[in-house]
């Protein structure tokens, strides 16, 4: 038995409550090492004739990764308090007791030593991670406002270019605005999405708006508050949620706040709003050159135009919290996506969650984090993060053929085990964004690969997102080419991809509960042939997905009776096309 691989931690993604009365328990062990895990548990104060009254429960193997097996179970302590330990048995029959004090021999004396057990002192409803239920049922559509639609040319900058007249540079403007988004809400409703994520819309000098000048003002090239209110109201009428982008890690260097520091230096009332190492902070002086490591103040990356805010400063905190609550209170937005969230202190994000949840109980809090994010997902900061590890895992298998299908399965299982269930259920899943090359470009134009990747993403737990234009075959390399103008001429759209996307969204909505809440069981018995199959099951309902990466059609026996994607009855065996997939029930 490889004891070094065995791990459990209370009050984490290994032990958490889902509804305020239950307790999900997970334990990790070396892959293929442990035959059985038995949970011993009970109320820590319950004794009968001087003996602790405990129960035993056999735990189920719930995930297999590259190096580990995970076992799990759910218990419902009657009095919401519990102490527990594990008896592990390996393939050779060796057993050991594992608890809060480590490993002990599996003897009656040790099992009756209460100090050896893990403790979950009390399951408090108020401490239980609560994510907005509506997000589980949401299919997002990300919009880069400057490139979606020009609805009111009078709002456009003076140097605006004709719509889609060239591939964009980092400084080009094409005149996209909020009016254009509102005018195309019927298109989005017909597509089937029910959530819009807008990259920043507040006043800023660039086309991307991540260098904010005024958080309380809509950028005049996008519209005004009246136009934004109309967008939100019209979206809500169609059952579409609206999420805005909060850039609270840094501010634009042409903002009044930063310019006051530039002008008055040590005498500026805002000098402590930033992390300044020495003065002056003027561009071109004191090492302050774009992309230099000598910048005399903290910034986003090495970008002099984005000085980093000191979010531990009380005035900065209040300034940003007032902004966050204002747009919820006055315009009824449904979520905040938090830019560069991993570079802002945890103390601020805890205050942020309390403030916005007080304003609107089910507002969605989404962090932009590109790596393992468990420390932000314990229930007191974010609801979810942009799930880039999940994105990359799909792309590295289906698009780039960089990892094996089995490696993909094992990596995805590992990601599921990193977070509590309620965080996984509202995770923001996507294949591309304004910060990455578009999925069609990464696939070298191979539309079948894109369909495989989209189908796989939509089959998994989390809230899927379509980056604007993916549904009509828009391509583009890394920034700025991933920010091309949306194509509205039907003759230039990939109508086959549009129909496919609509059907995929429709299936996701029809089987939403299974795909959001259902357990997953993998079948990798034919993985060497390029076949991966998995079943999503909830109660008595299930869907099976079969993905074929091989260059030829594959026959697969099945007990299912209906082909969901083709909407026809089947019997006995189905054919899965090359670089294609089937969904059966």
Coordinates of C-alpha atoms in Angstrom, one line a residue:
X1 CA 0.0 0.0 0.0
X2 CA 1.4 3.3 -1.1
X3 CA 0.6 5.5 2.0
X4 CA 2.3 8.6 0.6
X5 CA -0.4 8.8 -2.1
X6 CA -3.3 8.6 0.3
X7 CA -4.8 12.0 1.1
X8 CA -7.9 13.7 2.6
X9 CA -8.5 17.1 4.1
X10 CA -11.7 18.3 5.9
X11 CA -13.4 21.5 5.0
X12 CA -12.1 21.5 1.4
X13 CA -13.0 19.9 -1.9
X14 CA -12.4 16.6 -0.1
X15 CA -15.1 17.2 2.5
X16 CA -17.9 19.7 1.9
X17 CA -21.6 20.2 2.2
X18 CA -23.7 20.6 -0.9
X19 CA -27.1 21.6 0.6
X20 CA -26.3 22.6 4.2
X21 CA -27.3 19.2 5.7
X22 CA -25.2 16.6 3.8
X23 CA -21.5 16.0 3.6
X24 CA -19.6 14.9 0.5
X25 CA -16.4 13.0 1.3
X26 CA -13.6 12.1 -1.0
X27 CA -10.3 10.3 -0.4
X28 CA -7.4 9.9 -2.8
X29 CA -5.1 6.9 -3.3
X30 CA -2.5 5.6 -5.7
X31 CA -4.0 4.4 -9.0
X32 CA -4.8 0.7 -8.9
X33 CA -3.5 0.3 -5.3
X34 CA -6.7 0.2 -3.2
X35 CA -9.3 -2.5 -3.4
X36 CA -11.8 -1.0 -1.0
X37 CA -12.3 2.0 1.3
X38 CA -14.7 1.8 4.2
X39 CA -15.9 5.0 6.0
X40 CA -16.3 4.9 9.8
X41 CA -18.4 7.8 11.0
X42 CA -20.9 9.0 13.6
X43 CA -21.8 11.9 15.9
X44 CA -18.7 12.5 18.0
X45 CA -20.8 12.7 21.2
X46 CA -23.0 9.6 20.7
X47 CA -22.1 6.8 23.1
X48 CA -23.8 3.6 24.2
X49 CA -22.7 2.0 27.4
X50 CA -19.4 3.9 27.1
X51 CA -18.7 2.9 23.5
X52 CA -18.8 5.3 20.6
X53 CA -21.7 4.4 18.3
X54 CA -20.3 4.4 14.8
X55 CA -21.5 3.3 11.4
X56 CA -19.7 1.8 8.4
X57 CA -20.2 2.7 4.7
X58 CA -18.4 1.3 1.7
X59 CA -17.1 4.1 -0.5
X60 CA -17.4 4.1 -4.3
X61 CA -14.6 4.7 -6.8
X62 CA -15.7 8.0 -8.4
X63 CA -12.7 9.0 -10.6
X64 CA -9.5 7.7 -12.0
X65 CA -6.7 10.0 -13.0
X66 CA -3.2 9.5 -14.4
X67 CA -1.7 8.8 -10.9
X68 CA -4.6 8.4 -8.5
X69 CA -8.0 6.8 -7.7
X70 CA -10.6 8.8 -5.9
X71 CA -13.2 7.2 -3.7
X72 CA -16.3 9.1 -2.6
X73 CA -19.6 8.9 -0.7
X74 CA -22.4 11.2 0.7
X75 CA -23.6 11.1 4.3
X76 CA -26.3 13.0 6.0
X77 CA -25.4 13.5 9.7
X78 CA -28.5 13.6 11.8
X79 CA -27.3 16.4 14.0
X80 CA -25.0 18.0 11.3
X81 CA -21.8 17.1 13.2
X82 CA -19.6 14.1 12.5
X83 CA -16.2 12.6 13.1
X84 CA -14.9 10.0 10.6
X85 CA -12.0 7.9 9.5
X86 CA -11.2 5.5 6.7
X87 CA -10.2 1.8 6.6
X88 CA -8.3 1.1 3.4
X89 CA -7.7 -2.3 2.0
X90 CA -5.2 -2.9 -0.8
X91 CA -5.2 -5.6 -3.5
X92 CA -3.0 -7.9 -1.3
X93 CA -5.4 -7.7 1.7
X94 CA -3.4 -5.3 3.8
X95 CA -5.6 -2.9 5.8
X96 CA -4.9 0.4 7.5
X97 CA -6.8 3.0 9.4
X98 CA -6.4 6.6 8.2
X99 CA -7.6 9.6 10.2
X100 CA -6.8 13.1 11.3
X101 CA -3.7 12.0 13.0
X102 CA -2.4 9.9 10.2
X103 CA -2.1 6.1 9.7
X104 CA -2.7 3.5 12.4
X105 CA -3.0 -0.2 12.5
X106 CA -6.6 -1.4 11.9
X107 CA -7.1 -2.6 15.5
X108 CA -10.1 -2.2 17.8
X109 CA -8.0 -0.1 20.2
X110 CA -7.1 2.4 17.5
X111 CA -10.6 2.5 16.1
X112 CA -11.9 3.4 19.6
X113 CA -9.4 6.2 20.0
X114 CA -11.4 9.3 19.2
X115 CA -8.4 11.6 18.8
X116 CA -7.4 9.7 15.7
X117 CA -10.4 10.7 13.6
X118 CA -11.1 13.6 11.2
X119 CA -13.6 16.1 12.5
X120 CA -16.3 18.1 10.8
X121 CA -17.5 20.0 13.9
X122 CA -20.8 21.3 12.4
X123 CA -22.4 21.8 9.0
X124 CA -23.6 25.4 8.9
X125 CA -25.9 26.4 6.1
X126 CA -24.4 29.9 6.1
X127 CA -21.0 28.4 5.4
X128 CA -22.2 26.2 2.7
X129 CA -21.0 27.1 -0.9
X130 CA -24.1 28.5 -2.6
X131 CA -23.8 29.2 -6.3
X132 CA -26.7 30.6 -8.4
X133 CA -28.9 27.8 -9.6
X134 CA -29.7 29.6 -12.9
X135 CA -26.1 29.4 -14.1
X136 CA -26.5 25.6 -14.4
X137 CA -29.1 26.2 -17.0
X138 CA -27.2 28.9 -18.9
X139 CA -25.5 28.7 -22.3
X140 CA -23.3 31.8 -22.6
X141 CA -22.4 33.9 -25.6
X142 CA -19.3 36.1 -25.2
X143 CA -19.4 39.4 -27.1
X144 CA -16.5 41.8 -27.7
X145 CA -18.7 44.9 -28.2
X146 CA -16.4 46.8 -30.5
X147 CA -16.6 43.9 -33.1
X148 CA -20.2 42.5 -32.8
X149 CA -22.4 45.0 -34.7
X150 CA -22.5 48.8 -35.5
X151 CA -26.0 49.7 -34.7
X152 CA -25.6 53.5 -34.5
X153 CA -22.8 54.9 -36.7
X154 CA -23.2 58.3 -35.0
X155 CA -21.6 56.8 -31.9
X156 CA -18.5 55.6 -33.8
X157 CA -15.0 57.2 -33.4
X158 CA -13.8 59.6 -36.0
X159 CA -11.2 57.1 -37.3
X160 CA -13.7 54.3 -37.6
X161 CA -13.0 51.7 -40.4
X162 CA -15.7 50.2 -42.6
X163 CA -17.1 47.1 -41.0
X164 CA -15.0 44.0 -41.6
X165 CA -12.9 45.9 -44.2
X166 CA -9.6 44.4 -42.9
X167 CA -8.1 42.1 -40.3
X168 CA -8.0 44.1 -37.1
X169 CA -4.8 45.6 -35.5
X170 CA -4.5 46.4 -31.8
X171 CA -5.6 50.0 -32.4
X172 CA -8.4 49.7 -35.0
X173 CA -11.9 50.8 -34.4
X174 CA -14.9 49.4 -36.4
X175 CA -17.8 51.0 -34.5
X176 CA -19.4 48.1 -32.7
X177 CA -21.8 49.4 -30.0
X178 CA -24.5 48.4 -27.5
X179 CA -27.2 49.4 -30.0
X180 CA -25.9 46.8 -32.4
X181 CA -26.1 44.1 -29.7
X182 CA -29.7 45.1 -28.8
X183 CA -30.7 44.9 -32.5
X184 CA -29.4 41.3 -32.7
X185 CA -31.0 39.9 -29.5
X186 CA -33.6 38.1 -31.7
X187 CA -30.7 36.4 -33.5
X188 CA -29.2 35.3 -30.1
X189 CA -32.6 34.1 -28.9
X190 CA -33.0 32.1 -32.0
X191 CA -29.5 30.6 -31.6
X192 CA -30.7 29.4 -28.2
X193 CA -28.3 31.1 -25.8
X194 CA -29.6 32.6 -22.6
X195 CA -26.6 34.4 -21.2
X196 CA -24.5 37.2 -22.6
X197 CA -21.0 38.0 -21.3
X198 CA -19.8 41.4 -22.4
X199 CA -16.1 42.4 -22.2
X200 CA -15.7 45.8 -20.7
X201 CA -18.1 48.5 -21.7
X202 CA -17.0 51.4 -19.5
X203 CA -15.2 54.5 -20.8
X204 CA -11.7 53.7 -22.0
X205 CA -9.4 54.9 -24.9
X206 CA -8.8 51.5 -26.4
X207 CA -11.0 49.2 -28.5
X208 CA -10.8 46.5 -25.7
X209 CA -11.6 48.8 -22.8
X210 CA -9.4 47.0 -20.2
X211 CA -7.8 50.3 -19.4
X212 CA -10.7 52.0 -17.7
X213 CA -11.1 55.8 -17.4
X214 CA -14.4 55.9 -15.6
X215 CA -16.2 52.9 -14.2
X216 CA -19.4 54.8 -13.8
X217 CA -19.8 55.8 -17.4
X218 CA -20.6 53.7 -20.5
X219 CA -18.0 54.4 -23.2
X220 CA -19.6 57.0 -25.5
X221 CA -18.6 55.0 -28.6
X222 CA -20.8 52.2 -27.2
X223 CA -23.7 54.3 -26.1
X224 CA -24.9 55.6 -22.8
X225 CA -26.7 54.4 -19.7
X226 CA -30.1 54.7 -21.4
X227 CA -29.0 52.5 -24.2
X228 CA -27.4 50.0 -21.8
X229 CA -30.6 49.9 -19.7
X230 CA -32.6 49.1 -22.9
X231 CA -30.1 46.3 -23.7
X232 CA -30.5 44.7 -20.3
X233 CA -34.3 45.1 -20.3
X234 CA -34.7 43.6 -23.8
X235 CA -32.4 40.7 -22.9
X236 CA -34.3 40.0 -19.8
X237 CA -37.6 39.9 -21.7
X238 CA -36.1 37.1 -23.8
X239 CA -34.8 35.2 -20.8
X240 CA -31.2 36.2 -21.4
X241 CA -28.9 37.1 -18.5
X242 CA -26.3 39.8 -18.8
X243 CA -22.8 39.6 -17.2
X244 CA -20.3 42.5 -17.2
X245 CA -16.6 42.6 -17.0
X246 CA -15.0 44.2 -13.9
X247 CA -11.4 45.3 -14.3
X248 CA -10.5 45.9 -10.7
X249 CA -6.9 44.7 -10.7
X250 CA -5.8 47.9 -12.5
X251 CA -7.0 51.1 -14.0
X252 CA -6.2 53.1 -17.2
X253 CA -3.2 55.5 -17.0
X254 CA -5.2 58.3 -18.5
X255 CA -7.8 58.1 -15.8
X256 CA -8.2 61.2 -13.6
X257 CA -7.1 59.2 -10.5
X258 CA -3.8 58.1 -12.0
X259 CA -3.1 61.5 -13.7
X260 CA -3.5 63.1 -10.3
X261 CA -0.6 60.9 -9.1
X262 CA 1.4 61.7 -12.1
X263 CA 1.0 65.4 -11.5
X264 CA 1.2 65.7 -7.7
X265 CA 3.4 62.7 -7.0
X266 CA 3.9 62.2 -3.2
X267 CA 1.3 64.9 -2.5
X268 CA -1.5 63.2 -4.5
X269 CA -4.4 62.0 -2.4
X270 CA -4.4 58.9 -4.5
X271 CA -0.7 57.9 -4.2
X272 CA -1.6 55.1 -1.8
X273 CA -4.2 53.8 -4.2
X274 CA -1.4 52.2 -6.1
X275 CA 1.8 50.2 -5.5
X276 CA 4.4 52.9 -6.2
X277 CA 8.1 52.2 -5.6
X278 CA 9.5 55.6 -6.5
X279 CA 8.6 58.8 -8.2
X280 CA 8.2 60.2 -10.8
X281 CA 5.7 57.8 -12.5
X282 CA 5.6 59.7 -15.7
X283 CA 6.0 57.7 -18.9
X284 CA 9.5 57.8 -20.2
X285 CA 11.1 58.7 -16.9
X286 CA 12.4 56.7 -14.0
X287 CA 12.4 53.5 -16.0
X288 CA 8.8 53.8 -17.0
X289 CA 8.9 52.3 -20.5
X290 CA 6.3 50.0 -21.9
X291 CA 7.2 46.3 -21.4
X292 CA 10.3 47.1 -19.3
X293 CA 11.1 45.4 -16.0
X294 CA 12.2 48.8 -14.6
X295 CA 8.7 50.3 -14.2
X296 CA 8.6 52.2 -10.9
X297 CA 5.1 51.1 -10.0
X298 CA 3.2 47.8 -10.1
X299 CA 1.2 47.2 -13.3
X300 CA -0.7 44.5 -15.1
X301 CA 2.1 42.5 -16.7
X302 CA 4.7 45.2 -17.8
X303 CA 2.1 47.5 -19.2
X304 CA 2.7 51.1 -18.1
X305 CA -0.8 52.0 -19.2
X306 CA -2.4 49.8 -16.6
X307 CA -1.2 50.7 -13.1
X308 CA -2.2 48.1 -10.5
X309 CA -4.7 49.2 -7.8
X310 CA -4.0 48.7 -4.1
X311 CA -7.1 46.7 -3.2
X312 CA -6.0 46.5 0.4
X313 CA -6.5 50.2 0.8
X314 CA -9.9 51.0 2.4
X315 CA -10.7 53.9 0.0
X316 CA -9.9 51.7 -3.0
X317 CA -12.1 48.9 -1.6
X318 CA -15.1 51.2 -1.1
X319 CA -14.6 52.8 -4.5
X320 CA -14.7 49.4 -6.3
X321 CA -17.5 48.0 -4.2
X322 CA -19.6 51.0 -4.9
X323 CA -19.1 50.4 -8.6
X324 CA -19.9 46.7 -8.4
X325 CA -23.1 47.3 -6.4
X326 CA -24.2 50.3 -8.5
X327 CA -24.5 48.4 -11.8
X328 CA -26.4 45.6 -10.1
X329 CA -28.8 47.9 -8.2
X330 CA -29.4 50.4 -11.0
X331 CA -29.4 48.1 -14.1
X332 CA -30.1 44.7 -12.7
X333 CA -27.1 43.0 -14.2
X334 CA -26.8 39.3 -13.4
X335 CA -23.1 38.7 -13.1
X336 CA -19.6 40.0 -12.8
X337 CA -16.6 38.5 -14.6
X338 CA -13.5 39.6 -12.7
X339 CA -10.5 40.4 -14.8
X340 CA -7.0 39.2 -13.6
X341 CA -8.8 37.9 -10.5
X342 CA -5.8 35.9 -9.3
X343 CA -3.7 39.0 -8.8
X344 CA -6.1 40.7 -6.4
X345 CA -6.0 39.9 -2.7
X346 CA -8.4 37.3 -1.2
X347 CA -9.5 39.7 1.5
X348 CA -10.9 42.1 -1.1
X349 CA -12.8 39.3 -3.0
X350 CA -14.4 38.1 0.2
X351 CA -15.7 41.6 0.8
X352 CA -16.7 41.8 -2.8
X353 CA -18.8 38.6 -2.5
X354 CA -20.6 39.9 0.6
X355 CA -21.4 43.3 -1.0
X356 CA -22.7 42.1 -4.3
X357 CA -24.7 39.2 -2.8
X358 CA -26.3 41.6 -0.4
X359 CA -27.4 43.6 -3.4
X360 CA -28.6 40.6 -5.4
X361 CA -28.7 37.2 -3.8
X362 CA -28.2 35.2 -7.0
X363 CA -25.6 37.3 -8.9
X364 CA -22.9 35.2 -10.6
X365 CA -19.3 35.8 -9.6
X366 CA -16.8 34.6 -12.2
X367 CA -13.1 34.9 -11.8
X368 CA -10.6 35.0 -14.7
X369 CA -8.0 32.5 -13.6
X370 CA -6.1 30.3 -16.0
X371 CA -4.8 27.7 -13.5
X372 CA -5.9 25.5 -10.6
X373 CA -8.3 27.8 -8.6
X374 CA -9.4 25.7 -5.6
X375 CA -8.4 28.4 -3.1
X376 CA -10.9 30.9 -4.7
X377 CA -13.7 28.3 -4.9
X378 CA -14.4 27.4 -1.2
X379 CA -17.7 29.4 -1.1
X380 CA -16.5 32.7 0.2
X381 CA -15.1 34.3 -3.0
X382 CA -16.1 33.2 -6.5
X383 CA -18.8 30.9 -7.8
X384 CA -16.6 29.7 -10.7
X385 CA -13.6 30.6 -12.9
X386 CA -13.1 30.6 -16.6
X387 CA -12.2 27.0 -17.0
X388 CA -9.1 27.2 -19.1
X389 CA -7.5 24.0 -17.9
X390 CA -10.6 22.2 -19.1
X391 CA -10.4 24.2 -22.4
X392 CA -6.8 23.3 -23.0
X393 CA -7.4 19.6 -22.2
X394 CA -10.1 19.3 -24.9
X395 CA -8.0 21.3 -27.4
X396 CA -4.8 19.3 -26.8
X397 CA -6.7 16.1 -27.6
X398 CA -9.4 16.9 -30.2
X399 CA -7.7 19.8 -32.0
X400 CA -4.0 19.5 -31.7
X401 CA -3.6 15.7 -31.1
X402 CA -1.0 16.6 -28.5
X403 CA -2.2 14.3 -25.8
X404 CA -3.9 10.9 -26.0
X405 CA -7.6 10.5 -25.5
X406 CA -6.9 8.5 -22.2
X407 CA -4.7 11.4 -20.9
X408 CA -7.6 13.7 -21.7
X409 CA -10.1 11.6 -19.6
X410 CA -7.7 11.3 -16.7
X411 CA -6.9 15.0 -16.7
X412 CA -10.6 16.0 -16.8
X413 CA -11.3 13.6 -13.9
X414 CA -8.5 15.3 -12.0
X415 CA -10.1 18.7 -12.6
X416 CA -13.5 17.6 -11.3
X417 CA -11.8 16.3 -8.1
X418 CA -10.2 19.8 -7.5
X419 CA -13.5 21.6 -6.8
X420 CA -16.6 21.1 -4.7
X421 CA -19.6 19.8 -6.7
X422 CA -21.4 23.2 -6.7
X423 CA -18.5 25.0 -8.2
X424 CA -18.1 22.4 -11.0
X425 CA -21.8 22.8 -11.8
X426 CA -21.5 26.5 -12.7
X427 CA -17.9 26.4 -14.1
X428 CA -17.5 28.7 -17.2
X429 CA -16.5 26.3 -20.0
X430 CA -15.4 27.6 -23.3
X431 CA -13.1 26.7 -26.3
X432 CA -11.9 30.2 -27.1
X433 CA -12.2 33.8 -26.1
X434 CA -11.0 37.3 -26.8
X435 CA -7.6 36.2 -25.2
X436 CA -7.0 33.1 -27.3
X437 CA -6.9 32.1 -31.0
X438 CA -10.3 31.0 -32.3
X439 CA -11.0 27.3 -32.2
X440 CA -11.4 27.0 -36.0
X441 CA -7.9 28.5 -36.5
X442 CA -6.4 26.2 -33.9
X443 CA -8.0 23.3 -35.8
X444 CA -6.4 24.5 -39.0
X445 CA -9.8 25.0 -40.5
X446 CA -11.0 21.4 -39.8
X447 CA -14.6 21.9 -39.0
X448 CA -15.2 18.3 -38.0
X449 CA -12.6 18.7 -35.2
X450 CA -14.4 21.8 -34.0
X451 CA -17.7 20.0 -33.9
X452 CA -16.1 17.2 -31.9
X453 CA -14.7 19.7 -29.4
X454 CA -17.9 21.6 -29.1
X455 CA -20.0 18.4 -28.7
X456 CA -17.6 17.2 -26.0
X457 CA -17.7 20.5 -24.1
X458 CA -21.5 20.7 -24.2
X459 CA -21.7 17.1 -22.8
X460 CA -19.9 18.1 -19.5
X461 CA -20.9 19.6 -16.2
X462 CA -20.6 23.4 -16.2
X463 CA -22.0 26.3 -18.1
X464 CA -20.9 26.3 -21.7
X465 CA -19.9 29.5 -23.6
X466 CA -19.8 30.2 -27.4
X467 CA -17.4 33.0 -28.4
X468 CA -19.3 35.3 -30.9
X469 CA -18.9 34.1 -34.4
X470 CA -17.9 30.5 -33.7
X471 CA -21.4 29.4 -34.7
X472 CA -20.9 30.8 -38.2
X473 CA -17.3 29.7 -38.8
X474 CA -15.4 32.9 -37.8
X475 CA -11.7 32.3 -37.6
X476 CA -8.7 34.2 -36.3
X477 CA -5.3 33.7 -34.7
X478 CA -4.2 35.2 -31.4
X479 CA -5.0 38.8 -30.3
X480 CA -5.8 40.9 -32.2
X481 CA -7.0 38.5 -35.0
X482 CA -9.3 36.7 -32.6
X483 CA -11.3 39.9 -32.4
X484 CA -12.5 40.2 -36.0
X485 CA -15.8 41.8 -36.9
X486 CA -18.8 39.5 -36.7
X487 CA -20.0 38.5 -40.2
X488 CA -23.7 39.2 -40.7
X489 CA -24.0 38.6 -44.5
X490 CA -25.7 35.2 -44.6
X491 CA -23.9 34.3 -47.8
X492 CA -20.6 34.5 -46.0
X493 CA -21.7 32.5 -42.9
X494 CA -21.1 28.8 -42.4
X495 CA -24.8 27.8 -42.2
X496 CA -24.0 24.2 -41.6
X497 CA -22.0 25.2 -38.5
X498 CA -24.8 27.5 -37.4
X499 CA -27.4 24.7 -37.7
X500 CA -25.1 22.3 -35.8
X501 CA -24.6 24.9 -33.0
X502 CA -28.3 25.5 -32.7
X503 CA -29.0 21.7 -32.5
X504 CA -26.3 21.3 -29.8
X505 CA -27.7 24.1 -27.7
X506 CA -31.2 22.7 -28.1
X507 CA -30.0 19.2 -26.9
X508 CA -28.2 20.8 -24.0
X509 CA -31.4 22.6 -22.9
X510 CA -33.6 19.5 -23.3
X511 CA -31.3 17.4 -21.1
X512 CA -30.1 20.2 -18.9
X513 CA -30.5 18.4 -15.5
X514 CA -28.7 15.3 -16.6
X515 CA -25.8 17.3 -18.1
X516 CA -25.6 19.7 -15.1
X517 CA -26.1 17.3 -12.2
X518 CA -25.6 13.8 -13.5
X519 CA -22.8 11.4 -12.6
X520 CA -20.3 10.5 -15.3
X521 CA -19.1 7.0 -16.1
X522 CA -16.3 6.5 -18.6
X523 CA -15.8 3.6 -21.0
X524 CA -12.2 3.7 -22.4
X525 CA -12.2 0.0 -23.5
X526 CA -11.7 1.0 -27.1
X527 CA -9.6 4.1 -26.6
X528 CA -6.8 2.7 -28.7
X529 CA -9.2 2.7 -31.7
X530 CA -10.0 6.4 -31.1
X531 CA -13.3 5.8 -29.4
X532 CA -14.2 7.4 -26.1
X533 CA -17.6 6.8 -24.5
X534 CA -19.2 8.1 -21.4
X535 CA -22.6 8.1 -19.8
X536 CA -24.2 10.9 -17.9
X537 CA -26.9 9.6 -15.5
X538 CA -29.3 11.2 -13.1
X539 CA -32.0 9.2 -11.3
X540 CA -33.4 6.8 -13.9
X541 CA -32.4 8.9 -17.0
X542 CA -29.1 8.7 -18.8
X543 CA -27.4 9.8 -22.0
X544 CA -24.4 8.1 -23.6
X545 CA -21.9 10.0 -25.7
X546 CA -19.6 8.2 -28.1
X547 CA -16.8 10.2 -29.7
X548 CA -14.8 8.8 -32.7
X549 CA -11.5 10.4 -33.5
X550 CA -10.5 7.6 -35.9
X551 CA -10.2 8.2 -39.7
X552 CA -12.9 5.6 -40.4
X553 CA -16.4 4.9 -39.2
X554 CA -16.8 2.7 -36.1
X555 CA -19.6 0.2 -35.2
X556 CA -20.6 0.3 -31.5
X557 CA -23.0 -2.1 -29.8
X558 CA -25.6 -0.4 -27.6
X559 CA -28.6 -1.0 -25.5
X560 CA -29.8 2.5 -26.1
X561 CA -33.0 2.9 -28.1
X562 CA -32.8 6.4 -29.5
X563 CA -30.2 8.5 -31.4
X564 CA -30.6 12.0 -29.9
X565 CA -28.7 14.0 -32.4
X566 CA -30.5 12.4 -35.4
X567 CA -33.7 12.0 -33.5
X568 CA -34.4 8.4 -34.7
X569 CA -34.9 5.1 -33.0
X570 CA -32.0 2.6 -33.0
X571 CA -31.5 -1.0 -32.1
X572 CA -28.5 -3.1 -31.2
X573 CA -25.7 -1.3 -32.9
X574 CA -24.9 2.2 -34.1
X575 CA -22.4 3.6 -36.6
X576 CA -20.2 6.5 -35.3
X577 CA -18.8 8.5 -38.3
X578 CA -15.1 9.3 -38.6
X579 CA -14.2 12.4 -36.6
X580 CA -17.8 12.4 -35.4
X581 CA -19.9 11.6 -32.4
X582 CA -23.3 10.1 -31.4
X583 CA -25.6 10.9 -28.4
X584 CA -27.9 8.0 -27.5
X585 CA -30.5 7.3 -24.8

